[in-house]
Amino acid sequence: MRWINRAGAAAIVALACVGPLWAHHSVSMIDVSTSIWVKGTVVRYEAINPHTMIELEETRADGQVQRWTIEGPFPGRLQRILRLNGMAPDEDFVKAGDVIEVCGFRPKRRAPYPDDLSLFFVHGHVLVMPDGRMESWGPYGKLDNCVRPNDQPQAWLDFLNADPLAREFWCNSRAFVQVASTAPEGFVDEINRQLTVDPCAWSPQP
């Protein structure tokens, strides 16, 4: 599918140029203090190295369309996500035309990205699929900061109990002791009490 605007073209060029640098980034380069939720239509999906990329078109309240670049998992993690979902190794996880939501986190600094990319670029941590299911996505973020004010605990319990990668993320959130949780008061404690599997006691499979 062709890019439909100059910003999209600039994004792919910028990503190509900074790929080797960004390939070695870590959660320390991501601002996990505040999540960004974006809902839009998938216009491009690329399972590429070093990170899977999704392009979304968000229709804003004023009717204008904004293009977002959503960074996702690296190839090895993507293959694990596909296996967990019973999908083929070469199958597209999302397709053009899908309407999804993304909880993502921005880099702490814009450089080396140009402004037109960095303002609308996030590392996607959670996807909400067209059928409403939550799916873990890129590895960098603070999962409890993806909880929204009107989210129901049961939806998060279903997500964490069903998705071993999400349990990893939930456990890893505890490491950010210096970053306050933005989840509603008591939400995280309630989830921890009701989880059928302690995320920090779970051992990842190879």
PDB file of C-alpha atoms in Angstrom:
ATOM      1  CA  MET A   1       0.000   0.000   0.000  1.00  0.00           C
ATOM      2  CA  ARG A   2       1.336   3.447  -0.898  1.00  0.00           C
ATOM      3  CA  TRP A   3       1.864   6.198   1.642  1.00  0.00           C
ATOM      4  CA  ILE A   4      -0.868   8.786   1.170  1.00  0.00           C
ATOM      5  CA  ASN A   5       0.814  11.888   2.575  1.00  0.00           C
ATOM      6  CA  ARG A   6       4.234  13.476   2.910  1.00  0.00           C
ATOM      7  CA  ALA A   7       4.307  12.929   6.662  1.00  0.00           C
ATOM      8  CA  GLY A   8       3.955   9.197   6.083  1.00  0.00           C
ATOM      9  CA  ALA A   9       6.778   9.286   3.545  1.00  0.00           C
ATOM     10  CA  ALA A  10       8.951  11.243   5.950  1.00  0.00           C
ATOM     11  CA  ALA A  11       8.211   8.710   8.659  1.00  0.00           C
ATOM     12  CA  ILE A  12       9.358   5.712   6.681  1.00  0.00           C
ATOM     13  CA  VAL A  13      12.504   7.513   5.516  1.00  0.00           C
ATOM     14  CA  ALA A  14      13.292   8.588   9.069  1.00  0.00           C
ATOM     15  CA  LEU A  15      12.743   5.110  10.416  1.00  0.00           C
ATOM     16  CA  ALA A  16      15.008   3.670   7.745  1.00  0.00           C
ATOM     17  CA  CYS A  17      17.733   6.152   8.676  1.00  0.00           C
ATOM     18  CA  VAL A  18      17.546   5.692  12.430  1.00  0.00           C
ATOM     19  CA  GLY A  19      16.779   1.978  12.404  1.00  0.00           C
ATOM     20  CA  PRO A  20      20.259   0.818  13.467  1.00  0.00           C
ATOM     21  CA  LEU A  21      20.278   3.323  16.355  1.00  0.00           C
ATOM     22  CA  TRP A  22      16.709   2.704  17.503  1.00  0.00           C
ATOM     23  CA  ALA A  23      17.222  -1.047  17.227  1.00  0.00           C
ATOM     24  CA  HIS A  24      19.256  -0.878  20.421  1.00  0.00           C
ATOM     25  CA  HIS A  25      16.896   1.238  22.469  1.00  0.00           C
ATOM     26  CA  SER A  26      15.408   0.042  25.727  1.00  0.00           C
ATOM     27  CA  VAL A  27      12.640   0.911  28.133  1.00  0.00           C
ATOM     28  CA  SER A  28      14.988   3.493  29.678  1.00  0.00           C
ATOM     29  CA  MET A  29      14.486   5.584  26.526  1.00  0.00           C
ATOM     30  CA  ILE A  30      10.695   5.510  26.840  1.00  0.00           C
ATOM     31  CA  ASP A  31       8.604   7.878  28.970  1.00  0.00           C
ATOM     32  CA  VAL A  32       6.489   5.350  30.865  1.00  0.00           C
ATOM     33  CA  SER A  33       4.911   7.943  33.145  1.00  0.00           C
ATOM     34  CA  THR A  34       2.053   8.791  30.773  1.00  0.00           C
ATOM     35  CA  SER A  35       0.325   6.565  28.253  1.00  0.00           C
ATOM     36  CA  ILE A  36      -1.266   7.724  25.016  1.00  0.00           C
ATOM     37  CA  TRP A  37      -4.374   6.017  23.679  1.00  0.00           C
ATOM     38  CA  VAL A  38      -4.992   6.177  19.942  1.00  0.00           C
ATOM     39  CA  LYS A  39      -7.935   4.674  18.049  1.00  0.00           C
ATOM     40  CA  GLY A  40      -7.764   4.456  14.307  1.00  0.00           C
ATOM     41  CA  THR A  41      -7.865   2.449  11.117  1.00  0.00           C
ATOM     42  CA  VAL A  42      -4.847   0.389  10.097  1.00  0.00           C
ATOM     43  CA  VAL A  43      -3.478   1.595   6.772  1.00  0.00           C
ATOM     44  CA  ARG A  44      -0.156  -0.238   6.855  1.00  0.00           C
ATOM     45  CA  TYR A  45       1.365  -3.141   8.752  1.00  0.00           C
ATOM     46  CA  GLU A  46       5.021  -4.131   8.401  1.00  0.00           C
ATOM     47  CA  ALA A  47       6.583  -7.059  10.284  1.00  0.00           C
ATOM     48  CA  ILE A  48      10.120  -5.741   9.869  1.00  0.00           C
ATOM     49  CA  ASN A  49      13.412  -5.674  11.725  1.00  0.00           C
ATOM     50  CA  PRO A  50      14.160  -4.142  14.205  1.00  0.00           C
ATOM     51  CA  HIS A  51      10.515  -3.485  15.180  1.00  0.00           C
ATOM     52  CA  THR A  52       7.113  -4.220  13.710  1.00  0.00           C
ATOM     53  CA  MET A  53       5.403  -1.042  12.542  1.00  0.00           C
ATOM     54  CA  ILE A  54       1.722  -0.154  12.250  1.00  0.00           C
ATOM     55  CA  GLU A  55       0.428   2.996  10.594  1.00  0.00           C
ATOM     56  CA  LEU A  56      -2.946   4.214  11.863  1.00  0.00           C
ATOM     57  CA  GLU A  57      -5.269   6.939  10.663  1.00  0.00           C
ATOM     58  CA  GLU A  58      -7.095   8.594  13.549  1.00  0.00           C
ATOM     59  CA  THR A  59     -10.135  10.754  12.802  1.00  0.00           C
ATOM     60  CA  ARG A  60     -10.046  13.612  15.283  1.00  0.00           C
ATOM     61  CA  ALA A  61     -13.009  15.410  16.812  1.00  0.00           C
ATOM     62  CA  ASP A  62     -12.640  18.233  14.252  1.00  0.00           C
ATOM     63  CA  GLY A  63     -12.905  15.736  11.389  1.00  0.00           C
ATOM     64  CA  GLN A  64      -9.233  15.967  10.454  1.00  0.00           C
ATOM     65  CA  VAL A  65      -7.320  12.735   9.886  1.00  0.00           C
ATOM     66  CA  GLN A  66      -4.030  12.225  11.715  1.00  0.00           C
ATOM     67  CA  ARG A  67      -1.504   9.547  10.749  1.00  0.00           C
ATOM     68  CA  TRP A  68       0.238   7.753  13.644  1.00  0.00           C
ATOM     69  CA  THR A  69       3.270   5.486  13.581  1.00  0.00           C
ATOM     70  CA  ILE A  70       3.059   2.681  16.135  1.00  0.00           C
ATOM     71  CA  GLU A  71       6.241   0.803  16.942  1.00  0.00           C
ATOM     72  CA  GLY A  72       5.788  -2.774  18.102  1.00  0.00           C
ATOM     73  CA  PRO A  73       7.671  -5.954  18.963  1.00  0.00           C
ATOM     74  CA  PHE A  74      10.983  -7.057  17.505  1.00  0.00           C
ATOM     75  CA  PRO A  75      10.844 -10.148  15.232  1.00  0.00           C
ATOM     76  CA  GLY A  76      11.463 -12.800  17.888  1.00  0.00           C
ATOM     77  CA  ARG A  77       8.766 -11.422  20.185  1.00  0.00           C
ATOM     78  CA  LEU A  78       6.341 -11.057  17.266  1.00  0.00           C
ATOM     79  CA  GLN A  79       6.782 -14.750  16.458  1.00  0.00           C
ATOM     80  CA  ARG A  80       5.984 -15.600  20.073  1.00  0.00           C
ATOM     81  CA  ILE A  81       2.847 -13.434  19.936  1.00  0.00           C
ATOM     82  CA  LEU A  82       1.765 -15.191  16.747  1.00  0.00           C
ATOM     83  CA  ARG A  83       2.337 -18.635  18.317  1.00  0.00           C
ATOM     84  CA  LEU A  84       0.352 -17.698  21.424  1.00  0.00           C
ATOM     85  CA  ASN A  85      -2.529 -16.667  19.170  1.00  0.00           C
ATOM     86  CA  GLY A  86      -2.360 -19.823  17.033  1.00  0.00           C
ATOM     87  CA  MET A  87      -1.277 -17.871  13.963  1.00  0.00           C
ATOM     88  CA  ALA A  88       1.178 -18.784  11.213  1.00  0.00           C
ATOM     89  CA  PRO A  89       4.698 -17.278  11.377  1.00  0.00           C
ATOM     90  CA  ASP A  90       4.103 -15.223   8.216  1.00  0.00           C
ATOM     91  CA  GLU A  91       0.538 -14.156   9.069  1.00  0.00           C
ATOM     92  CA  ASP A  92      -0.281 -10.473   9.506  1.00  0.00           C
ATOM     93  CA  PHE A  93      -1.366  -9.798  13.089  1.00  0.00           C
ATOM     94  CA  VAL A  94      -3.516  -6.880  11.949  1.00  0.00           C
ATOM     95  CA  LYS A  95      -4.649  -5.957   8.453  1.00  0.00           C
ATOM     96  CA  ALA A  96      -5.390  -2.777   6.559  1.00  0.00           C
ATOM     97  CA  GLY A  97      -8.925  -1.682   7.369  1.00  0.00           C
ATOM     98  CA  ASP A  98      -8.921  -3.047  10.921  1.00  0.00           C
ATOM     99  CA  VAL A  99     -10.056  -0.529  13.522  1.00  0.00           C
ATOM    100  CA  ILE A 100      -7.922  -0.926  16.621  1.00  0.00           C
ATOM    101  CA  GLU A 101      -6.929   0.990  19.736  1.00  0.00           C
ATOM    102  CA  VAL A 102      -3.374   1.335  20.950  1.00  0.00           C
ATOM    103  CA  CYS A 103      -1.947   2.193  24.344  1.00  0.00           C
ATOM    104  CA  GLY A 104       1.525   3.542  23.714  1.00  0.00           C
ATOM    105  CA  PHE A 105       4.354   5.539  25.230  1.00  0.00           C
ATOM    106  CA  ARG A 106       6.484   8.243  23.632  1.00  0.00           C
ATOM    107  CA  PRO A 107      10.290   8.371  23.561  1.00  0.00           C
ATOM    108  CA  LYS A 108      11.745  10.627  26.265  1.00  0.00           C
ATOM    109  CA  ARG A 109      13.310  12.859  23.643  1.00  0.00           C
ATOM    110  CA  ARG A 110      12.449  13.540  20.028  1.00  0.00           C
ATOM    111  CA  ALA A 111      15.940  13.179  18.609  1.00  0.00           C
ATOM    112  CA  PRO A 112      16.805  11.499  16.320  1.00  0.00           C
ATOM    113  CA  TYR A 113      13.266  11.795  14.973  1.00  0.00           C
ATOM    114  CA  PRO A 114      12.041  14.785  12.961  1.00  0.00           C
ATOM    115  CA  ASP A 115       9.140  16.683  14.539  1.00  0.00           C
ATOM    116  CA  ASP A 116       6.515  15.399  12.120  1.00  0.00           C
ATOM    117  CA  LEU A 117       7.346  11.844  13.163  1.00  0.00           C
ATOM    118  CA  SER A 118       8.121  12.204  16.866  1.00  0.00           C
ATOM    119  CA  LEU A 119       4.878  14.034  17.687  1.00  0.00           C
ATOM    120  CA  PHE A 120       2.790  11.178  16.337  1.00  0.00           C
ATOM    121  CA  PHE A 121       5.023   8.236  17.130  1.00  0.00           C
ATOM    122  CA  VAL A 122       4.562   5.886  20.078  1.00  0.00           C
ATOM    123  CA  HIS A 123       5.866   2.535  21.185  1.00  0.00           C
ATOM    124  CA  GLY A 124       2.670   0.495  21.267  1.00  0.00           C
ATOM    125  CA  HIS A 125       2.408  -1.575  24.458  1.00  0.00           C
ATOM    126  CA  VAL A 126      -1.166  -2.889  24.211  1.00  0.00           C
ATOM    127  CA  LEU A 127      -3.521  -3.357  21.275  1.00  0.00           C
ATOM    128  CA  VAL A 128      -7.292  -3.555  21.541  1.00  0.00           C
ATOM    129  CA  MET A 129      -8.359  -5.686  18.604  1.00  0.00           C
ATOM    130  CA  PRO A 130     -11.480  -5.151  16.467  1.00  0.00           C
ATOM    131  CA  ASP A 131     -13.383  -7.693  18.589  1.00  0.00           C
ATOM    132  CA  GLY A 132     -12.468  -5.858  21.819  1.00  0.00           C
ATOM    133  CA  ARG A 133      -9.783  -8.271  23.025  1.00  0.00           C
ATOM    134  CA  MET A 134      -6.659  -6.757  24.544  1.00  0.00           C
ATOM    135  CA  GLU A 135      -3.350  -8.097  23.232  1.00  0.00           C
ATOM    136  CA  SER A 136       0.164  -7.420  24.498  1.00  0.00           C
ATOM    137  CA  TRP A 137       2.340  -5.822  21.834  1.00  0.00           C
ATOM    138  CA  GLY A 138       5.691  -4.001  22.145  1.00  0.00           C
ATOM    139  CA  PRO A 139       7.784  -4.713  25.260  1.00  0.00           C
ATOM    140  CA  TYR A 140       8.419  -1.144  26.445  1.00  0.00           C
ATOM    141  CA  GLY A 141       5.970   0.535  28.801  1.00  0.00           C
ATOM    142  CA  LYS A 142       4.360   0.460  32.240  1.00  0.00           C
ATOM    143  CA  LEU A 143       1.311  -1.713  31.794  1.00  0.00           C
ATOM    144  CA  ASP A 144      -0.751  -0.406  34.700  1.00  0.00           C
ATOM    145  CA  ASN A 145      -0.438   3.069  33.163  1.00  0.00           C
ATOM    146  CA  CYS A 146      -2.532   1.771  30.273  1.00  0.00           C
ATOM    147  CA  VAL A 147      -5.520   1.386  32.631  1.00  0.00           C
ATOM    148  CA  ARG A 148      -8.166   3.987  31.782  1.00  0.00           C
ATOM    149  CA  PRO A 149     -10.558   5.581  34.303  1.00  0.00           C
ATOM    150  CA  ASN A 150     -13.595   3.640  33.057  1.00  0.00           C
ATOM    151  CA  ASP A 151     -11.867   0.275  32.586  1.00  0.00           C
ATOM    152  CA  GLN A 152     -13.415  -2.658  34.422  1.00  0.00           C
ATOM    153  CA  PRO A 153     -11.193  -4.911  36.564  1.00  0.00           C
ATOM    154  CA  GLN A 154     -12.679  -8.062  35.012  1.00  0.00           C
ATOM    155  CA  ALA A 155     -11.496  -7.073  31.540  1.00  0.00           C
ATOM    156  CA  TRP A 156      -7.959  -6.700  32.848  1.00  0.00           C
ATOM    157  CA  LEU A 157      -8.145  -9.945  34.796  1.00  0.00           C
ATOM    158  CA  ASP A 158      -9.245 -11.777  31.653  1.00  0.00           C
ATOM    159  CA  PHE A 159      -6.378 -10.168  29.727  1.00  0.00           C
ATOM    160  CA  LEU A 160      -3.699 -10.980  32.279  1.00  0.00           C
ATOM    161  CA  ASN A 161      -4.913 -14.511  32.995  1.00  0.00           C
ATOM    162  CA  ALA A 162      -5.035 -15.369  29.282  1.00  0.00           C
ATOM    163  CA  ASP A 163      -1.878 -13.649  28.025  1.00  0.00           C
ATOM    164  CA  PRO A 164       1.506 -14.704  29.465  1.00  0.00           C
ATOM    165  CA  LEU A 165       3.271 -11.743  27.840  1.00  0.00           C
ATOM    166  CA  ALA A 166       0.811  -9.390  29.511  1.00  0.00           C
ATOM    167  CA  ARG A 167       1.613 -11.018  32.860  1.00  0.00           C
ATOM    168  CA  GLU A 168       5.291 -10.335  32.204  1.00  0.00           C
ATOM    169  CA  PHE A 169       4.475  -6.692  31.501  1.00  0.00           C
ATOM    170  CA  TRP A 170       2.333  -6.447  34.641  1.00  0.00           C
ATOM    171  CA  CYS A 171       5.131  -7.879  36.746  1.00  0.00           C
ATOM    172  CA  ASN A 172       7.708  -5.605  35.106  1.00  0.00           C
ATOM    173  CA  SER A 173       5.571  -2.588  35.991  1.00  0.00           C
ATOM    174  CA  ARG A 174       6.521  -3.158  39.630  1.00  0.00           C
ATOM    175  CA  ALA A 175      10.119  -2.290  38.763  1.00  0.00           C
ATOM    176  CA  PHE A 176       9.176   1.334  38.066  1.00  0.00           C
ATOM    177  CA  VAL A 177       9.017   2.249  41.732  1.00  0.00           C
ATOM    178  CA  GLN A 178       9.945   5.851  40.933  1.00  0.00           C
ATOM    179  CA  VAL A 179       7.015   6.252  38.506  1.00  0.00           C
ATOM    180  CA  ALA A 180       3.570   6.694  40.016  1.00  0.00           C
ATOM    181  CA  SER A 181       0.789   4.542  38.627  1.00  0.00           C
ATOM    182  CA  THR A 182      -1.919   6.436  36.770  1.00  0.00           C
ATOM    183  CA  ALA A 183      -4.434   3.620  37.258  1.00  0.00           C
ATOM    184  CA  PRO A 184      -7.483   4.463  39.415  1.00  0.00           C
ATOM    185  CA  GLU A 185      -6.782   4.192  43.133  1.00  0.00           C
ATOM    186  CA  GLY A 186      -6.912   0.605  44.337  1.00  0.00           C
ATOM    187  CA  PHE A 187      -7.162  -0.847  40.814  1.00  0.00           C
ATOM    188  CA  VAL A 188      -3.709  -2.447  40.755  1.00  0.00           C
ATOM    189  CA  ASP A 189      -4.080  -3.931  44.256  1.00  0.00           C
ATOM    190  CA  GLU A 190      -7.473  -5.362  43.325  1.00  0.00           C
ATOM    191  CA  ILE A 191      -6.075  -6.987  40.180  1.00  0.00           C
ATOM    192  CA  ASN A 192      -3.131  -8.450  42.102  1.00  0.00           C
ATOM    193  CA  ARG A 193      -5.504  -9.953  44.671  1.00  0.00           C
ATOM    194  CA  GLN A 194      -7.663 -11.623  42.038  1.00  0.00           C
ATOM    195  CA  LEU A 195      -5.089 -12.858  39.532  1.00  0.00           C
ATOM    196  CA  THR A 196      -5.186 -16.625  39.281  1.00  0.00           C
ATOM    197  CA  VAL A 197      -1.501 -16.621  38.341  1.00  0.00           C
ATOM    198  CA  ASP A 198       1.056 -14.473  40.153  1.00  0.00           C
ATOM    199  CA  PRO A 199       2.761 -12.680  37.237  1.00  0.00           C
ATOM    200  CA  CYS A 200       6.065 -12.510  39.052  1.00  0.00           C
ATOM    201  CA  ALA A 201       6.045 -16.237  39.750  1.00  0.00           C
ATOM    202  CA  TRP A 202       5.421 -17.154  36.114  1.00  0.00           C
ATOM    203  CA  SER A 203       8.399 -18.399  34.097  1.00  0.00           C
ATOM    204  CA  PRO A 204       8.467 -17.367  30.417  1.00  0.00           C
ATOM    205  CA  GLN A 205       8.615 -20.149  27.880  1.00  0.00           C
ATOM    206  CA  PRO A 206      11.361 -20.055  25.234  1.00  0.00           C
TER     207      PRO A 206
END
